[in-house]
């Protein structure tokens, strides 16, 4: 009898209380932002808006009549979007740029602020690239185990050195530059304007479930998203007192062409997927199928974008979508082996 009372008290203290406290804190934030920034006054910069999730974000904000700046490298896609949304949005401007190019970040910032007449309320960093190869394949590591017990008679042990360690390092630097260093650089450039020109500035970063839990064939992608998660978690606490909110959104699999941006596939393989004729494209497609991990149950880019907008409106610090992926985070605390098993299953590593 007594022990069940103690149990009930413990469960209440560890589960109900934190849930209650966080819901009280969250409710205060909702009321604040919506009353301070009406949808048709919101000044939004979307980084990575030429395709996928970022493009859907632009559509949603345009339909709310926000003032928009859309940023990406592929200018013709941005111009198409300006055409599509020009009469719907409060205003919309395209700024072409590569967020990893040293000359571009400063120019993107100045041009964006110019288009928004000097002020910004919401910066959404959605640009990102992926990786799709198992690490040993990327680095050219020989995984043959057949002769494990025979001692080697090669005095220089060169056969034990990987064929391509440089490729692994280069791919890692590339992915870190887009998914971590560029968001950091954009943040430092936009932060002064967010602090000084908005009554409730938001920085929203699109991370991934890969920023929370590792998955096979995604090692360097997971590393870059984990880095972003740590950085923006800490930054959020620092800048809160300035009135700026930092939110991280972690979607599961979304149905976009993200895989074509893979930093660890040769460009030709990565980008020729749509042409069905060439032998190259056929290898690429089977290659991608092999490396992909299933897209089954993927959410649409639109649904994902809706979740991101909600996370921004409600100033959520850490949003996971679809919602049931939250379960995998809880599960990962209770039973890590089960989550590892699920991740391996998803990517064909059982
Ligand atoms: N798809 C998924 O399953 C999934 C799941 C979880 C998280 N995410 C995250 O969601 C975000 C958006 O991905 P997506 O699925 O929508 O893929 P996507 O269609 O490939 O979109 C990526 C966007 O980033 C831009 N971008 C990439 N590198 C850039 C650079 N150096 N400079 C400027 N812009 C750059 C691209 O534009 P340009 O090529 O025109 O520059 C494009 O607009 C990424 O951060 C991704 O990690 C995706
Ligand atoms: C960050 O932006 C500045 C421009 O203000 C540039 O000098 C620097 O090289 C950029 N860093 C990266 C890693 O892009
Ligand atoms: C991998 O190692 C095995 C066993 O040591 C060897 O027979 C094989 O030739 C190696 N393969 C490559 C591609 O180096
Ligand atoms: C293992 O070693 C034996 C004897 O040296 C050799 O005949 C055989 O080809 C090797 N197997 C592999 C997979 O390298």
XYZ file of C-alpha atoms and ligand atoms in Angstrom:
440
model
C 0.000 0.000 0.000
C 2.643 2.470 1.067
C 4.898 1.477 -1.786
C 2.179 2.147 -4.339
C 1.655 5.603 -2.881
C 5.383 6.239 -3.149
C 5.321 4.940 -6.719
C 2.421 7.213 -7.633
C 4.192 10.173 -6.058
C 7.397 9.388 -7.940
C 5.601 9.081 -11.261
C 3.801 12.360 -10.620
C 7.024 14.107 -9.711
C 9.041 12.804 -12.653
C 6.418 12.966 -15.402
C 3.404 15.095 -14.572
C 5.228 17.968 -12.940
C 7.733 18.657 -15.749
C 4.930 18.360 -18.315
C 2.813 20.834 -16.375
C 5.642 23.315 -15.909
C 6.691 23.212 -19.567
C 3.115 23.687 -20.750
C 2.734 26.764 -18.541
C 5.979 28.233 -19.882
C 4.995 27.435 -23.464
C 1.543 29.018 -23.194
C 3.069 32.322 -22.117
C 5.231 32.367 -25.250
C 2.346 31.793 -27.696
C 0.331 34.743 -26.510
C 3.367 36.998 -26.621
C 4.452 36.428 -30.207
C 1.093 36.399 -31.971
C -0.007 39.631 -30.306
C 3.330 41.320 -30.994
C 3.740 40.296 -34.632
C 0.595 39.897 -36.767
C 1.049 37.435 -39.660
C 0.873 40.118 -42.330
C 3.549 42.200 -40.595
C 6.001 39.351 -40.057
C 9.327 39.838 -41.863
C 10.744 36.412 -42.725
C 14.042 35.311 -44.292
C 14.132 31.698 -45.474
C 17.562 30.241 -46.203
C 17.303 27.268 -48.601
C 13.961 28.138 -50.180
C 14.546 26.931 -53.756
C 13.230 23.406 -53.176
C 11.798 20.917 -50.722
C 10.814 22.046 -47.241
C 12.089 25.633 -47.639
C 9.969 26.150 -50.763
C 6.846 24.989 -48.894
C 7.735 27.336 -46.042
C 7.799 30.231 -48.516
C 4.331 29.253 -49.804
C 2.868 29.121 -46.295
C 4.303 32.473 -45.211
C 3.230 34.028 -48.521
C -0.344 32.909 -47.934
C -0.159 34.588 -44.535
C 0.851 37.764 -46.426
C 4.227 37.944 -44.710
C 7.138 40.001 -46.046
C 9.529 37.430 -47.442
C 13.125 37.053 -48.553
C 14.042 33.706 -50.114
C 17.674 32.627 -50.358
C 19.449 29.774 -52.216
C 22.044 29.171 -54.939
C 19.687 28.259 -57.806
C 18.471 31.660 -58.902
C 16.042 30.482 -61.606
C 14.097 28.447 -59.038
C 13.928 31.449 -56.717
C 12.663 33.639 -59.557
C 9.943 31.090 -60.364
C 8.840 31.249 -56.751
C 8.798 35.059 -56.803
C 6.525 34.803 -59.875
C 4.247 32.298 -58.158
C 3.934 34.158 -54.875
C 4.427 37.771 -55.963
C 0.747 38.720 -55.782
C 0.033 36.669 -52.647
C 2.816 37.645 -50.247
C 2.994 41.007 -48.494
C 6.251 41.284 -50.459
C 8.782 38.788 -51.738
C 12.410 39.147 -52.827
C 14.942 36.587 -54.019
C 18.561 36.777 -52.881
C 20.900 34.424 -54.689
C 23.880 33.175 -52.718
C 25.948 30.275 -51.441
C 25.928 30.256 -47.652
C 29.335 28.543 -47.571
C 31.026 31.148 -49.772
C 32.996 33.703 -47.733
C 31.816 36.663 -49.875
C 28.153 35.703 -49.790
C 26.965 35.638 -46.165
C 27.517 39.327 -45.556
C 25.909 40.264 -48.896
C 22.924 37.958 -48.244
C 22.415 39.657 -44.895
C 22.628 43.199 -46.238
C 20.430 42.499 -49.281
C 17.831 40.702 -47.149
C 17.640 43.539 -44.641
C 17.434 45.996 -47.543
C 14.486 44.132 -49.063
C 12.764 44.094 -45.666
C 13.521 47.785 -45.096
C 15.944 47.198 -42.307
C 14.054 44.808 -40.066
C 13.589 41.087 -39.584
C 11.403 39.001 -37.259
C 12.056 35.436 -38.331
C 15.175 33.787 -39.742
C 14.575 30.204 -40.863
C 17.729 28.260 -41.695
C 16.519 25.355 -43.792
C 19.455 24.867 -46.203
C 21.207 21.570 -45.728
C 22.923 18.682 -47.492
C 23.060 14.981 -46.694
C 25.465 12.027 -46.873
C 24.474 8.512 -47.832
C 27.510 6.193 -47.792
C 28.626 3.821 -45.053
C 31.803 5.308 -43.602
C 33.997 2.348 -44.552
C 32.898 2.693 -48.153
C 33.523 6.440 -48.159
C 37.039 6.021 -46.737
C 37.862 2.922 -48.790
C 38.251 0.661 -45.793
C 38.677 -3.039 -46.527
C 36.124 -4.934 -44.458
C 37.210 -8.440 -45.485
C 37.448 -10.600 -42.398
C 38.181 -13.960 -44.020
C 41.910 -13.999 -43.210
C 41.671 -12.303 -39.841
C 43.641 -14.972 -37.973
C 46.592 -15.141 -40.389
C 49.453 -12.911 -39.408
C 50.541 -10.495 -42.065
C 53.897 -10.911 -43.784
C 53.731 -7.455 -45.333
C 56.351 -5.594 -43.330
C 54.991 -2.142 -44.198
C 51.375 -2.902 -43.343
C 50.299 -0.707 -46.229
C 47.476 -3.125 -46.966
C 46.054 -2.094 -43.588
C 45.854 1.589 -44.555
C 42.493 2.712 -46.008
C 42.418 3.504 -49.710
C 40.711 6.896 -49.408
C 40.836 8.517 -45.971
C 41.040 11.950 -47.631
C 37.643 11.491 -49.284
C 36.053 10.861 -45.891
C 37.605 13.960 -44.405
C 36.690 16.152 -47.374
C 33.068 14.996 -47.337
C 32.941 15.696 -43.623
C 34.310 19.224 -44.022
C 31.825 19.897 -46.833
C 28.813 18.737 -44.823
C 29.941 20.555 -41.672
C 30.326 23.757 -43.689
C 26.737 23.680 -44.972
C 24.928 22.167 -41.981
C 26.892 23.709 -39.119
C 29.359 26.492 -39.984
C 27.051 28.299 -42.409
C 24.097 28.331 -39.969
C 26.493 29.664 -37.324
C 27.776 32.353 -39.692
C 24.248 33.324 -40.775
C 23.231 33.532 -37.150
C 26.017 35.893 -36.187
C 25.214 38.076 -39.199
C 21.436 38.271 -38.623
C 21.422 38.330 -34.823
C 22.049 42.079 -34.357
C 19.082 42.907 -36.623
C 16.867 40.328 -34.911
C 17.683 41.824 -31.524
C 17.390 45.452 -32.549
C 14.508 45.466 -35.038
C 12.038 42.838 -33.832
C 9.768 42.811 -30.816
C 10.033 39.014 -30.783
C 12.801 37.791 -33.066
C 13.005 34.079 -33.946
C 15.846 31.964 -35.284
C 14.474 28.623 -36.451
C 16.910 25.923 -37.497
C 15.831 22.893 -39.477
C 17.856 20.015 -38.102
C 16.822 16.356 -38.302
C 16.154 13.252 -36.239
C 19.750 12.524 -37.307
C 20.705 15.366 -34.953
C 19.292 13.381 -32.049
C 19.951 9.707 -32.807
C 22.628 8.111 -34.986
C 21.753 6.032 -38.031
C 23.881 3.806 -40.264
C 25.046 5.298 -43.619
C 24.479 8.766 -42.188
C 27.557 9.150 -39.983
C 28.833 12.541 -41.142
C 25.292 13.877 -41.635
C 24.471 12.900 -38.040
C 27.681 14.562 -36.878
C 26.803 17.854 -38.593
C 23.222 17.871 -37.272
C 24.364 16.949 -33.741
C 26.798 19.886 -33.922
C 23.999 22.235 -34.939
C 21.758 20.885 -32.171
C 24.389 21.573 -29.510
C 25.265 25.011 -30.814
C 21.687 26.277 -31.133
C 20.638 24.733 -27.808
C 23.327 26.713 -26.018
C 22.846 29.864 -28.090
C 19.126 29.879 -27.277
C 19.862 30.120 -23.572
C 22.384 32.910 -24.129
C 20.230 35.160 -26.281
C 16.909 34.601 -24.530
C 17.438 37.701 -22.409
C 17.692 39.813 -25.588
C 14.178 38.718 -26.534
C 15.346 36.486 -29.381
C 14.058 32.914 -29.418
C 16.057 30.022 -30.910
C 14.114 26.943 -31.990
C 15.360 23.672 -33.409
C 13.062 21.521 -35.516
C 13.911 17.864 -36.100
C 11.859 16.136 -38.788
C 12.009 12.424 -39.522
C 12.086 11.389 -43.185
C 10.534 13.961 -45.532
C 9.701 13.323 -49.171
C 12.107 15.707 -50.978
C 15.117 15.477 -53.307
C 17.573 16.002 -50.448
C 19.453 12.792 -51.322
C 20.540 14.315 -54.614
C 22.654 16.754 -52.624
C 24.714 13.956 -51.043
C 28.244 15.209 -50.375
C 29.712 11.711 -50.627
C 28.467 10.767 -54.105
C 30.145 12.019 -57.280
C 28.120 14.952 -58.652
C 27.221 13.058 -61.839
C 25.744 10.180 -59.858
C 23.941 12.436 -57.497
C 22.346 14.710 -60.054
C 21.655 12.429 -63.062
C 18.853 10.553 -61.368
C 16.047 12.048 -63.404
C 17.389 11.037 -66.831
C 16.335 7.449 -67.387
C 18.332 6.745 -70.550
C 21.989 6.608 -69.594
C 23.623 3.610 -68.008
C 25.118 6.029 -65.507
C 21.684 7.086 -64.361
C 20.648 3.472 -63.972
C 23.596 2.652 -61.757
C 22.867 5.798 -59.818
C 19.297 4.840 -59.252
C 20.093 1.341 -58.052
C 22.940 2.817 -56.055
C 20.590 5.286 -54.407
C 18.046 2.571 -53.758
C 20.729 0.548 -52.030
C 22.034 3.388 -49.914
C 18.798 5.205 -49.384
C 17.124 3.859 -46.302
C 13.398 3.628 -46.827
C 11.275 6.682 -47.601
C 8.247 4.696 -46.469
C 6.062 6.744 -44.142
C 7.867 9.959 -45.136
C 5.939 13.124 -44.415
C 5.264 15.581 -47.230
C 7.377 18.720 -47.475
C 4.191 20.735 -46.966
C 3.238 18.965 -43.735
C 6.785 19.390 -42.481
C 6.730 23.111 -43.339
C 3.433 23.519 -41.481
C 5.056 21.973 -38.422
C 8.018 24.349 -38.694
C 5.769 27.411 -38.942
C 3.848 26.209 -35.895
C 7.111 25.665 -33.998
C 8.066 29.267 -34.812
C 4.669 30.757 -33.897
C 4.600 28.867 -30.611
C 8.296 29.480 -29.983
C 9.053 25.816 -29.319
C 12.660 25.145 -28.391
C 12.825 21.633 -29.692
C 10.150 20.348 -32.042
C 10.139 16.802 -33.366
C 7.913 15.725 -36.230
C 5.874 13.727 -36.948
C 4.866 13.874 -33.287
C 5.287 10.139 -32.644
C 9.041 10.442 -33.249
C 9.037 11.973 -29.793
C 8.467 8.395 -28.653
C 11.792 7.300 -30.102
C 13.549 9.938 -27.985
C 11.838 8.716 -24.835
C 12.509 5.135 -25.907
C 16.160 6.027 -26.435
C 16.424 6.893 -22.747
C 14.594 3.812 -21.549
C 15.903 1.267 -24.013
C 18.805 2.372 -26.248
C 19.277 -1.129 -27.698
C 15.724 -1.089 -29.052
C 16.256 2.274 -30.760
C 19.555 1.072 -32.239
C 17.724 -2.003 -33.531
C 15.015 0.179 -35.123
C 17.601 2.488 -36.736
C 19.545 -0.468 -38.116
C 16.339 -2.003 -39.417
C 15.335 1.197 -41.197
C 18.661 1.353 -43.042
C 18.960 -2.359 -43.774
C 21.673 -3.150 -41.225
C 20.032 -6.080 -39.442
N 14.240 15.390 -46.592
C 14.360 14.814 -45.423
O 14.114 13.620 -45.262
C 14.798 15.633 -44.236
C 14.628 15.078 -42.972
C 15.050 15.817 -41.867
C 15.633 17.047 -42.038
N 15.798 17.569 -43.276
C 16.463 18.866 -43.413
O 15.615 19.768 -44.073
C 16.388 20.769 -44.697
C 15.856 21.009 -46.105
O 16.053 19.851 -46.867
P 15.064 19.343 -48.019
O 14.680 17.955 -47.672
O 14.029 20.328 -48.294
O 16.103 19.193 -49.248
P 16.334 20.082 -50.553
O 15.117 20.102 -51.398
O 17.588 19.558 -51.145
O 16.541 21.558 -49.997
C 17.774 22.034 -49.595
C 17.785 23.539 -49.764
O 19.029 24.029 -49.243
C 19.611 24.880 -50.208
N 21.069 24.860 -50.104
C 21.865 23.757 -50.035
N 23.159 24.136 -49.986
C 23.169 25.500 -50.023
C 24.202 26.472 -50.018
N 25.501 26.117 -49.971
N 23.854 27.766 -50.063
C 22.565 28.140 -50.127
N 21.535 27.263 -50.138
C 21.840 25.950 -50.095
C 19.110 24.341 -51.537
O 19.113 25.351 -52.527
P 20.198 25.466 -53.718
O 20.610 24.082 -54.108
O 19.429 26.178 -54.794
O 21.280 26.283 -53.154
C 17.682 23.960 -51.198
O 16.845 25.075 -51.317
C 17.839 20.293 -44.626
O 18.528 20.977 -43.613
C 17.709 18.823 -44.260
O 18.837 18.363 -43.549
C 15.380 16.895 -44.378
C 31.321 34.050 -42.698
O 30.991 35.311 -43.268
C 32.053 36.219 -43.398
C 31.527 37.460 -44.086
O 31.029 38.379 -43.196
C 33.194 35.657 -44.199
O 34.301 36.501 -44.149
C 33.576 34.282 -43.669
O 34.529 33.698 -44.522
C 32.354 33.402 -43.579
N 32.729 32.083 -43.085
C 32.305 30.971 -43.657
C 32.799 29.687 -43.056
O 31.580 30.976 -44.614
C 40.902 -6.769 -48.702
O 41.567 -7.618 -47.832
C 41.611 -8.967 -48.282
C 42.202 -9.812 -47.147
O 43.308 -9.198 -46.567
C 42.421 -9.046 -49.566
O 42.469 -10.366 -50.042
C 41.717 -8.167 -50.610
O 42.498 -8.133 -51.802
C 41.557 -6.742 -50.056
N 40.752 -5.983 -51.010
C 41.140 -4.782 -51.465
C 40.188 -4.087 -52.393
O 42.216 -4.279 -51.159
C 43.112 -15.861 -47.328
O 44.437 -16.375 -47.305
C 44.591 -17.513 -48.125
C 45.996 -18.047 -47.883
O 46.930 -17.019 -47.828
C 44.343 -17.119 -49.587
O 44.480 -18.223 -50.421
C 42.938 -16.590 -49.711
O 42.705 -16.082 -51.025
C 42.734 -15.440 -48.757
N 41.351 -15.025 -48.777
C 40.997 -13.759 -48.930
C 39.504 -13.436 -48.930
O 41.805 -12.845 -49.056
